[in-house]
Tab-separated table of C-alpha atoms in Angstrom:
chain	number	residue	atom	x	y	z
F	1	UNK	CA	-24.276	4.458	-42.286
F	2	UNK	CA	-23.669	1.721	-45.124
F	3	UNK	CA	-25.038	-1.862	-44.355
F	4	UNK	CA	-22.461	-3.880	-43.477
F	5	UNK	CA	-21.141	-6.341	-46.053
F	6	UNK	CA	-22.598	-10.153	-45.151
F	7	UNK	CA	-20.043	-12.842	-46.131
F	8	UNK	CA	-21.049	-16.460	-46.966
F	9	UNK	CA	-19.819	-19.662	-45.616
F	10	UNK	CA	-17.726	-21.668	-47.992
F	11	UNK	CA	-20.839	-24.083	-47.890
F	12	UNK	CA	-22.772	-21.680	-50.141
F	13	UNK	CA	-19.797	-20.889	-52.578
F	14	UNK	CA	-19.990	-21.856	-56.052
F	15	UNK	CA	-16.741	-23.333	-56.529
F	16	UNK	CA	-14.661	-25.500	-53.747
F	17	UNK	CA	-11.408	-24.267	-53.052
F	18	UNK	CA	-8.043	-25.940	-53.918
F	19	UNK	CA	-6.508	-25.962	-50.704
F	20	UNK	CA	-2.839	-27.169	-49.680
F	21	UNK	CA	-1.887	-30.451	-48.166
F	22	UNK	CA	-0.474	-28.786	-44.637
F	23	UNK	CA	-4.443	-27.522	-44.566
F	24	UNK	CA	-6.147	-30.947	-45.545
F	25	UNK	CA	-4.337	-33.502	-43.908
F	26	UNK	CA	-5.607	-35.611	-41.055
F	27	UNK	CA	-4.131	-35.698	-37.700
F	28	UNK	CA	-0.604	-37.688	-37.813
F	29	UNK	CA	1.297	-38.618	-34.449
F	30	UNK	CA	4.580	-38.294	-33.447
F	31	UNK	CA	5.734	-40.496	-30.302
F	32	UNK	CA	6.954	-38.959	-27.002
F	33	UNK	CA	7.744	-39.664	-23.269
F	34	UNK	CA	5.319	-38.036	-20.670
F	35	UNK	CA	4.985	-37.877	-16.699
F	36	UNK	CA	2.385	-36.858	-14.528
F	37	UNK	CA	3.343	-33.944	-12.479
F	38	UNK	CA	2.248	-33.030	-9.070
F	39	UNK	CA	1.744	-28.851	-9.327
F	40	UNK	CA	4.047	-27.868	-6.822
F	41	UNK	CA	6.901	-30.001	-8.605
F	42	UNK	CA	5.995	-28.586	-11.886
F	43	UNK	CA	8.788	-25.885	-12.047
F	44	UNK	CA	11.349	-28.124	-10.915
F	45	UNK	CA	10.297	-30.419	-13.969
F	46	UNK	CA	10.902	-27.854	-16.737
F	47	UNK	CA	14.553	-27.008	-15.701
F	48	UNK	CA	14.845	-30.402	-15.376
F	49	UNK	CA	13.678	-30.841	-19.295
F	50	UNK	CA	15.447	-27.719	-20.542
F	51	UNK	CA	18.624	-28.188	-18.957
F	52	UNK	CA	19.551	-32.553	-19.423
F	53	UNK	CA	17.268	-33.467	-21.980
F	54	UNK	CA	17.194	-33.420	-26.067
F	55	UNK	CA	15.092	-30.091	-27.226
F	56	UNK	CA	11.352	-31.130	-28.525
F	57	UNK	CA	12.175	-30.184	-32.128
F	58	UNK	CA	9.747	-29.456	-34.630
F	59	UNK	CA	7.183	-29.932	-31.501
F	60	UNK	CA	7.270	-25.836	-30.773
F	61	UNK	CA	3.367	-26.081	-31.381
F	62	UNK	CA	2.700	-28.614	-28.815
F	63	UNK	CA	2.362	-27.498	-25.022
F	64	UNK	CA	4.523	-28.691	-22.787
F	65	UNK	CA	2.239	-29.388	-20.209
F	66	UNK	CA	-1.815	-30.797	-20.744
F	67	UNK	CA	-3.681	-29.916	-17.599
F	68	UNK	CA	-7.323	-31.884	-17.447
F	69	UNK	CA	-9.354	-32.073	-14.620
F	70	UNK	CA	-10.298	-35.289	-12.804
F	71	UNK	CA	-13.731	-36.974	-13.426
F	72	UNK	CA	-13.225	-38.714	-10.423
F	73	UNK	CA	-11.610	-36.297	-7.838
F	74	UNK	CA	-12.342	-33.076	-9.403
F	75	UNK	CA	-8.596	-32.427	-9.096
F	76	UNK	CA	-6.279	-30.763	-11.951
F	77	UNK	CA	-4.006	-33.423	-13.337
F	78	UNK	CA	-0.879	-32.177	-14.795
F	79	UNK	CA	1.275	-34.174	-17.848
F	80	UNK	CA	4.331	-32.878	-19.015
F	81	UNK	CA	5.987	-33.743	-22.150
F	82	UNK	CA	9.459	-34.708	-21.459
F	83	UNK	CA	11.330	-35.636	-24.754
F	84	UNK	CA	10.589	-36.981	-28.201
F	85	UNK	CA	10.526	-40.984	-27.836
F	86	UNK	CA	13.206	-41.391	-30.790
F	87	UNK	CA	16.155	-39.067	-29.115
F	88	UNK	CA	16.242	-40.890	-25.924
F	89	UNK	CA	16.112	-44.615	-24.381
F	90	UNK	CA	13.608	-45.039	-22.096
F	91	UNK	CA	16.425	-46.410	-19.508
F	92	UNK	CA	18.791	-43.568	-20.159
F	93	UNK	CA	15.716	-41.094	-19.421
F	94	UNK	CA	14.821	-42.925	-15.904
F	95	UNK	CA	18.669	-42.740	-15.535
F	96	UNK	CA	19.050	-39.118	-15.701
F	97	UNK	CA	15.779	-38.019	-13.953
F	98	UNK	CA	17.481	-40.406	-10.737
F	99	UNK	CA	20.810	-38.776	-11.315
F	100	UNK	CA	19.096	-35.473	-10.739
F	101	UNK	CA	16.310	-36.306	-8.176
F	102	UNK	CA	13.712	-36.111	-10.432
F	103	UNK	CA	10.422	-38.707	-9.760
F	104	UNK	CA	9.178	-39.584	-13.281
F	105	UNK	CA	6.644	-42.154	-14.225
F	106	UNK	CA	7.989	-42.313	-17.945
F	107	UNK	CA	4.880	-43.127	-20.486
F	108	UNK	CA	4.780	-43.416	-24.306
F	109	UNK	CA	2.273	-41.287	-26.148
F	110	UNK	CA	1.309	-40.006	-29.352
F	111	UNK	CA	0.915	-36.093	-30.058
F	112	UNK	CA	0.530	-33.839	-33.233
F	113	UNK	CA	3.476	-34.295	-35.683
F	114	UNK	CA	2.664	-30.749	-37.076
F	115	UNK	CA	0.660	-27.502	-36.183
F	116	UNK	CA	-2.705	-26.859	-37.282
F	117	UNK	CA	-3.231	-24.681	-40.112
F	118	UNK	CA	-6.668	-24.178	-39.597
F	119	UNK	CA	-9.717	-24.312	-37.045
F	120	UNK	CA	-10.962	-27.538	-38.426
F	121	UNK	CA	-7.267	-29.296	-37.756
F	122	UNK	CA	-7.340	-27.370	-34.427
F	123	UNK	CA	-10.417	-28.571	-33.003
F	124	UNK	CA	-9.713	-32.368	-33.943
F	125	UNK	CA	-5.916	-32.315	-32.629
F	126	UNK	CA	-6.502	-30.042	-30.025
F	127	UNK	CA	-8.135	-32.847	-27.562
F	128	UNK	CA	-5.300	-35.388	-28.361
F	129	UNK	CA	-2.595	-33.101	-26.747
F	130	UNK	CA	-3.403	-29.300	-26.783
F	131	UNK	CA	-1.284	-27.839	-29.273
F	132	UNK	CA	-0.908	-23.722	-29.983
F	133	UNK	CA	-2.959	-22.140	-32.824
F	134	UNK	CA	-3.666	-18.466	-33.930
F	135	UNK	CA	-6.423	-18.179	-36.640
F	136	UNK	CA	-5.542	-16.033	-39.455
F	137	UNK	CA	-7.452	-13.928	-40.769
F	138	UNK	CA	-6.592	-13.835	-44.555
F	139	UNK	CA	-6.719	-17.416	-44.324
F	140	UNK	CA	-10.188	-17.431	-45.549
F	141	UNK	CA	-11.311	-15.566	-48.058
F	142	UNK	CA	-14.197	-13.307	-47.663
F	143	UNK	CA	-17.339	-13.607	-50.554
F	144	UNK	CA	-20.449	-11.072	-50.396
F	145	UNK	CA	-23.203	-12.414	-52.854
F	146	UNK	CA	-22.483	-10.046	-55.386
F	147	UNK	CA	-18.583	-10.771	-55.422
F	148	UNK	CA	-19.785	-14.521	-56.273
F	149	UNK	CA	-22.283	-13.761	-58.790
F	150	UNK	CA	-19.489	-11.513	-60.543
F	151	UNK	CA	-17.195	-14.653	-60.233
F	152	UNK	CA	-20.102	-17.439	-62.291
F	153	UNK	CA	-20.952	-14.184	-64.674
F	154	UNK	CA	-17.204	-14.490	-66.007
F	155	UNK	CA	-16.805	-17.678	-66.245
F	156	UNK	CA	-20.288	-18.578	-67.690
F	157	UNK	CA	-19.254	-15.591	-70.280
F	158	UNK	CA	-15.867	-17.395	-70.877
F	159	UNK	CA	-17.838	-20.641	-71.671
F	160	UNK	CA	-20.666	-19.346	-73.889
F	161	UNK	CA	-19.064	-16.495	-76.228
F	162	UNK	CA	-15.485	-17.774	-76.192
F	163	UNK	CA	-13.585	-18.017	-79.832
F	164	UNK	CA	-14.809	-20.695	-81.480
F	165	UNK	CA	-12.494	-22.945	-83.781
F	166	UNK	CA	-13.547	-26.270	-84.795
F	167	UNK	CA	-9.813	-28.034	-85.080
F	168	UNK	CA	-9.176	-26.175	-81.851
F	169	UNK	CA	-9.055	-27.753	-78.156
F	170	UNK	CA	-12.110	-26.481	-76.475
F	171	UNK	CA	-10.057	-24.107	-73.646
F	172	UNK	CA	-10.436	-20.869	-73.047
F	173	UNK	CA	-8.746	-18.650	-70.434
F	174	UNK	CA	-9.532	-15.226	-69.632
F	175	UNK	CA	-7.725	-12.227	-67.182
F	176	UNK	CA	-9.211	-9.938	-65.241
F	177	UNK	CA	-8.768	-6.893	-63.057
F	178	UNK	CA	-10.687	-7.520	-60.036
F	179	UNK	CA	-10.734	-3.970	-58.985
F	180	UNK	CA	-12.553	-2.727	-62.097
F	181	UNK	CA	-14.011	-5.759	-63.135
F	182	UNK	CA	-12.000	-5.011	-66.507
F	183	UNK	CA	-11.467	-7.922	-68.823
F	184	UNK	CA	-7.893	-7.820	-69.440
F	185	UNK	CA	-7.068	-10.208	-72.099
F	186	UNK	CA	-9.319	-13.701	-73.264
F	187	UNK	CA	-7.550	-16.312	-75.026
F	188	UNK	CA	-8.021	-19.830	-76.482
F	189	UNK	CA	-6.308	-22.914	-77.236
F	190	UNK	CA	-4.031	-22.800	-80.106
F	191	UNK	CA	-2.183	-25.342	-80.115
F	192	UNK	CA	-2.690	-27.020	-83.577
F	193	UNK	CA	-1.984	-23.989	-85.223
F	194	UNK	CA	1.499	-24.812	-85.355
F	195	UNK	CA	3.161	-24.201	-81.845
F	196	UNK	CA	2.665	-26.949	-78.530
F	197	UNK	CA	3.096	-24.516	-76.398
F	198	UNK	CA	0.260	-21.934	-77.236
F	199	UNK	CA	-2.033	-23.262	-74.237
F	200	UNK	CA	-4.783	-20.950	-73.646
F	201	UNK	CA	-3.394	-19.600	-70.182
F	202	UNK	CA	-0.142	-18.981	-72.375
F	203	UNK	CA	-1.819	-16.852	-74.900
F	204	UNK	CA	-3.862	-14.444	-72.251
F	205	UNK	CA	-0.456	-14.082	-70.409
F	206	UNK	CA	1.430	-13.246	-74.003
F	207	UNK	CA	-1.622	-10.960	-74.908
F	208	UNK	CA	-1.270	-8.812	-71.405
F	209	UNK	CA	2.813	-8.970	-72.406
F	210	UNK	CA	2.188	-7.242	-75.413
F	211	UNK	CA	-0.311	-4.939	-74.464
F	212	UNK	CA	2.824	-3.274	-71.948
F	213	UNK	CA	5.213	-3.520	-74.281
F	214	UNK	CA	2.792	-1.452	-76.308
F	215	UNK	CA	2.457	1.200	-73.747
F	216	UNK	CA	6.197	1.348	-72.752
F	217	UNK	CA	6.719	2.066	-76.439
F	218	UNK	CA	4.329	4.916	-76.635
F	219	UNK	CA	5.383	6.184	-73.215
F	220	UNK	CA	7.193	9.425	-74.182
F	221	UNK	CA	10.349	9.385	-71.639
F	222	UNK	CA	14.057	10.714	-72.043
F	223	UNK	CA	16.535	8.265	-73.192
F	224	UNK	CA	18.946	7.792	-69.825
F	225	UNK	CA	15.450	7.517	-68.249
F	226	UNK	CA	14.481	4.594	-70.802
F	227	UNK	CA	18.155	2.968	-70.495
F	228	UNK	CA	17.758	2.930	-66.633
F	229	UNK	CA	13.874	1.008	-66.710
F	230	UNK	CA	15.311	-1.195	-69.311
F	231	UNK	CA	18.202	-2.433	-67.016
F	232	UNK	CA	16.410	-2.345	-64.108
F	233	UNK	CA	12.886	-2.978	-64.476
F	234	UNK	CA	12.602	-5.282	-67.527
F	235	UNK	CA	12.859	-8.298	-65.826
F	236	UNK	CA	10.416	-7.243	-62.998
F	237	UNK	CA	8.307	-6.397	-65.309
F	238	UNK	CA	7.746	-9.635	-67.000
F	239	UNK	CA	7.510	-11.468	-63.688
F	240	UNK	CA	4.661	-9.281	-62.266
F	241	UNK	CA	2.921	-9.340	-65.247
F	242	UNK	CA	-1.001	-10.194	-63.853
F	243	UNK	CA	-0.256	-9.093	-59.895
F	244	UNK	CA	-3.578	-8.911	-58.283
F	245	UNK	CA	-5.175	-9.842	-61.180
F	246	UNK	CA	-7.421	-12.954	-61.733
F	247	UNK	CA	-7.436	-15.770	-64.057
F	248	UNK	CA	-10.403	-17.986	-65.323
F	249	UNK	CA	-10.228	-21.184	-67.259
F	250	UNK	CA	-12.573	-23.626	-68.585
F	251	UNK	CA	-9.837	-26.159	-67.934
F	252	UNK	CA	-7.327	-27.182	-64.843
F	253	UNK	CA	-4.069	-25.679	-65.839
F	254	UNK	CA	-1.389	-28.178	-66.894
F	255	UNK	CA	2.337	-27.658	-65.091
F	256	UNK	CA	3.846	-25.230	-67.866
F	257	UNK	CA	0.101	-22.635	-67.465
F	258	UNK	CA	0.224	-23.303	-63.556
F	259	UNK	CA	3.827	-22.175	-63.338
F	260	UNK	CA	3.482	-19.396	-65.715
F	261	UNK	CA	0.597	-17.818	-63.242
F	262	UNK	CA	2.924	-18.346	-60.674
F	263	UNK	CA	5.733	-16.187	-62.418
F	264	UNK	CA	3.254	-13.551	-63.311
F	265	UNK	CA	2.181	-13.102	-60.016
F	266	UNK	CA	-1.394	-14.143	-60.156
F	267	UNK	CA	-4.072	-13.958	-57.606
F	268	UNK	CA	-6.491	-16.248	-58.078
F	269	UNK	CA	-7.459	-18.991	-60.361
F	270	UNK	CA	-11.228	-20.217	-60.983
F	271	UNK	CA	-11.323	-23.295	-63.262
F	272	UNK	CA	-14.086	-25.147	-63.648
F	273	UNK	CA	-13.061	-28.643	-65.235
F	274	UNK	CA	-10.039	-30.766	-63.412
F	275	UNK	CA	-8.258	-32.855	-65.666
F	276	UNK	CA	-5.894	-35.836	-65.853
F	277	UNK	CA	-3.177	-33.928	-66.278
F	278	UNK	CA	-3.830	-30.808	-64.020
F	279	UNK	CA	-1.790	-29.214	-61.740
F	280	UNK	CA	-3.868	-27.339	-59.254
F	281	UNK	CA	-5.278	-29.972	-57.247
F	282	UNK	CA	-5.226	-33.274	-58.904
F	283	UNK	CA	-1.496	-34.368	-59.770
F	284	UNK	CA	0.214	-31.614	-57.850
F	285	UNK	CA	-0.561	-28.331	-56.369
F	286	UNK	CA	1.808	-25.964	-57.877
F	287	UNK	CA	-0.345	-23.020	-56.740
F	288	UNK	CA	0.739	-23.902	-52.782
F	289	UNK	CA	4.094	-25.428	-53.311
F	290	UNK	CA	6.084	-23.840	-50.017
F	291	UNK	CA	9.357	-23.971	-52.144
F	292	UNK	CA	7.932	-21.228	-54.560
F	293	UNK	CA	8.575	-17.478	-53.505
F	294	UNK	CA	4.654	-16.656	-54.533
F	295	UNK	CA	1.376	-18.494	-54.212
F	296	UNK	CA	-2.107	-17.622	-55.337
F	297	UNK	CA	-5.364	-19.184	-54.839
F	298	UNK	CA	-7.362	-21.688	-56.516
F	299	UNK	CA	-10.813	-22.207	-56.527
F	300	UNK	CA	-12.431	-25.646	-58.568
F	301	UNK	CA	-15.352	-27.087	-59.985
F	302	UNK	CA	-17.327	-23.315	-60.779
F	303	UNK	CA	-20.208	-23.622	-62.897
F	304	UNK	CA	-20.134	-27.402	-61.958
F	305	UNK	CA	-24.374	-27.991	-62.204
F	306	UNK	CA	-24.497	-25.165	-64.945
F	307	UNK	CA	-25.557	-26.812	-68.466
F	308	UNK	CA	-22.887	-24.034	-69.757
F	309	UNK	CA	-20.435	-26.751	-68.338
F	310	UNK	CA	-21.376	-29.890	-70.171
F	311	UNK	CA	-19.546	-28.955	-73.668
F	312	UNK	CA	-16.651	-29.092	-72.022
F	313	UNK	CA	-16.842	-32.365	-69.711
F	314	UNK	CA	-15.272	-34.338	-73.106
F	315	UNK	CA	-11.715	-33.437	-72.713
F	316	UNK	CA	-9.311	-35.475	-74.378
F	317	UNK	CA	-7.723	-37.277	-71.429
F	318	UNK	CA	-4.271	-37.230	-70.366
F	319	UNK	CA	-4.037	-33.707	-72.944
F	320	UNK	CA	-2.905	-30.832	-71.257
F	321	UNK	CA	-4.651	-27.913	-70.648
């Protein structure tokens, strides 16, 4: 039997990852109305809420009930949440519970705005007002030793035998396969060559472009057969140009190379120097944005004690990269 894999914590990884603002922000309040709740009158308390008062929207992760035991009497004490604070007076609420027969001791309270993404955000919001939370798995990535070693070797081999052009910016952006370790396409900075758009990230995308193009031109298939991929497929194509592959880059990707991972389905990004301009974790984070229909992970700051680094500290600030 094989020795099973041993992952390490994200406190021995190389590189800090880029996470999203829903997973890094601190605990933010939203105000409601509570009651205590004698046990036996709990039942009759939730009709009362579902039936006459406004719905707790956007507050599906918080319970509706906290139950804490007594210090003092060792007795469970029950608070129920009835309504959010800014959808009903306080006056009109005592009004309705006494127009029903309902004994409320109306209080003003602050729970979680929003649901925890992680444990971290659970375990701080959690004692405030317990709130619903269901780790996920895939949430964290999963490193073995060697995985993380294979992740410095390529970017420590993108940093020390990258092209080297003296009028050039010093970038340099490489893809790989992480399934066969396969170096797909490395790529630098050409930018003063003629075109502002030839960002290094732009060039290894452009060189894994024309390597399929290549292939679908020496792929020997029938004509209706070719008129039917070119109709259909041509467009998917492009898009899912690097899907499950990774990306590594001396530099923090600007918008335009940040976006262009996005639309060829990229998996991961490791950069190692954030810049002014950047765009996966230090003006925006493009990689997360919930509006886009695909998101990939970014990991920062790799190689960041390694003298390999230090060339490429001096980046002319506010360029893009």
């Amino acid at each position: 039997m094989p020795p099973k894999e041993s992952f390490l914590p994200r406190s021995q990884w190389p590189f800090e990852e880029v996470l999203s603002d829903e997973h890094t922000r601190i605990l933010e309040l939203t105000q409601v109305y509570v009651t205590r709740v004698e046990p036996k009158y709990t039942s009759q308390l939730l009709k009362f809420t579902q039936k006459h008062l406004p719905p707790l929207e956007h507050l599906e992760h918080c319970k509706r009930i906290k139950r804490v035991t007594s210090s003092e009497t060792n007795e469970l004490v029950l608070t129920a949440i009835l309504c959010l604070c800014n959808h009903l007076d306080l006056t009109d609420l005592k009004q309705l519970a006494q127009q029903y027969d309902i004994t409320i001791e109306p209080q003003q309270i602050g729970v979680p705005r929003y649901a925890p993404k992680n444990k971290r955000q659970f375990e701080e919001w959690n004692p405030v007002w317990p709130v619903t939370y269901r780790e996920d798995p895939r949430q964290d990535p999963k490193w073995t030793k060697d995985d993380l070693d294979t992740v410095e070797d390529h970017m420590r081999q993108l940093m020390t035998t990258g092209p080297t052009d003296d009028d050039g910016l010093n970038v340099y952006a490489r893809i790989v396969d992480p399934k066969t370790n396969t170096v797909l396409a490395q790529a630098s900075d050409t930018r003063h060559k003629g075109h502002p758009l030839h960002h290094a990230v732009m060039n290894c995308i452009d060189t894994i472009a024309n390597k399929e193009r290549q292939n679908k031109q020496t792929t020997n298939i029938d004509e209706s057969k070719r008129k039917h991929l070119d109709d259909d497929d041509d467009d998917t194509q492009a898009a899912y140009l690097c899907s499950g592959y990774d990306a590594y880059v001396t530099h923090e990707p600007c918008a335009m190379c940040a976006m262009a991972l996005v639309h060829s389905r990229i998996a991961r990004v490791f950069y190692s120097v954030p810049t002014e301009t950047g765009c996966l974790g230090t003006l925006y984070k493009i990689h997360s944005h919930a509006s886009l229909n695909h998101h990939y992970k970014a990991f920062k700051n790799l190689l960041l004690d390694d003298p390999a680094r230090t060339p490429f500290l001096h980046f002319p600030n506010p360029l893009d990269a």
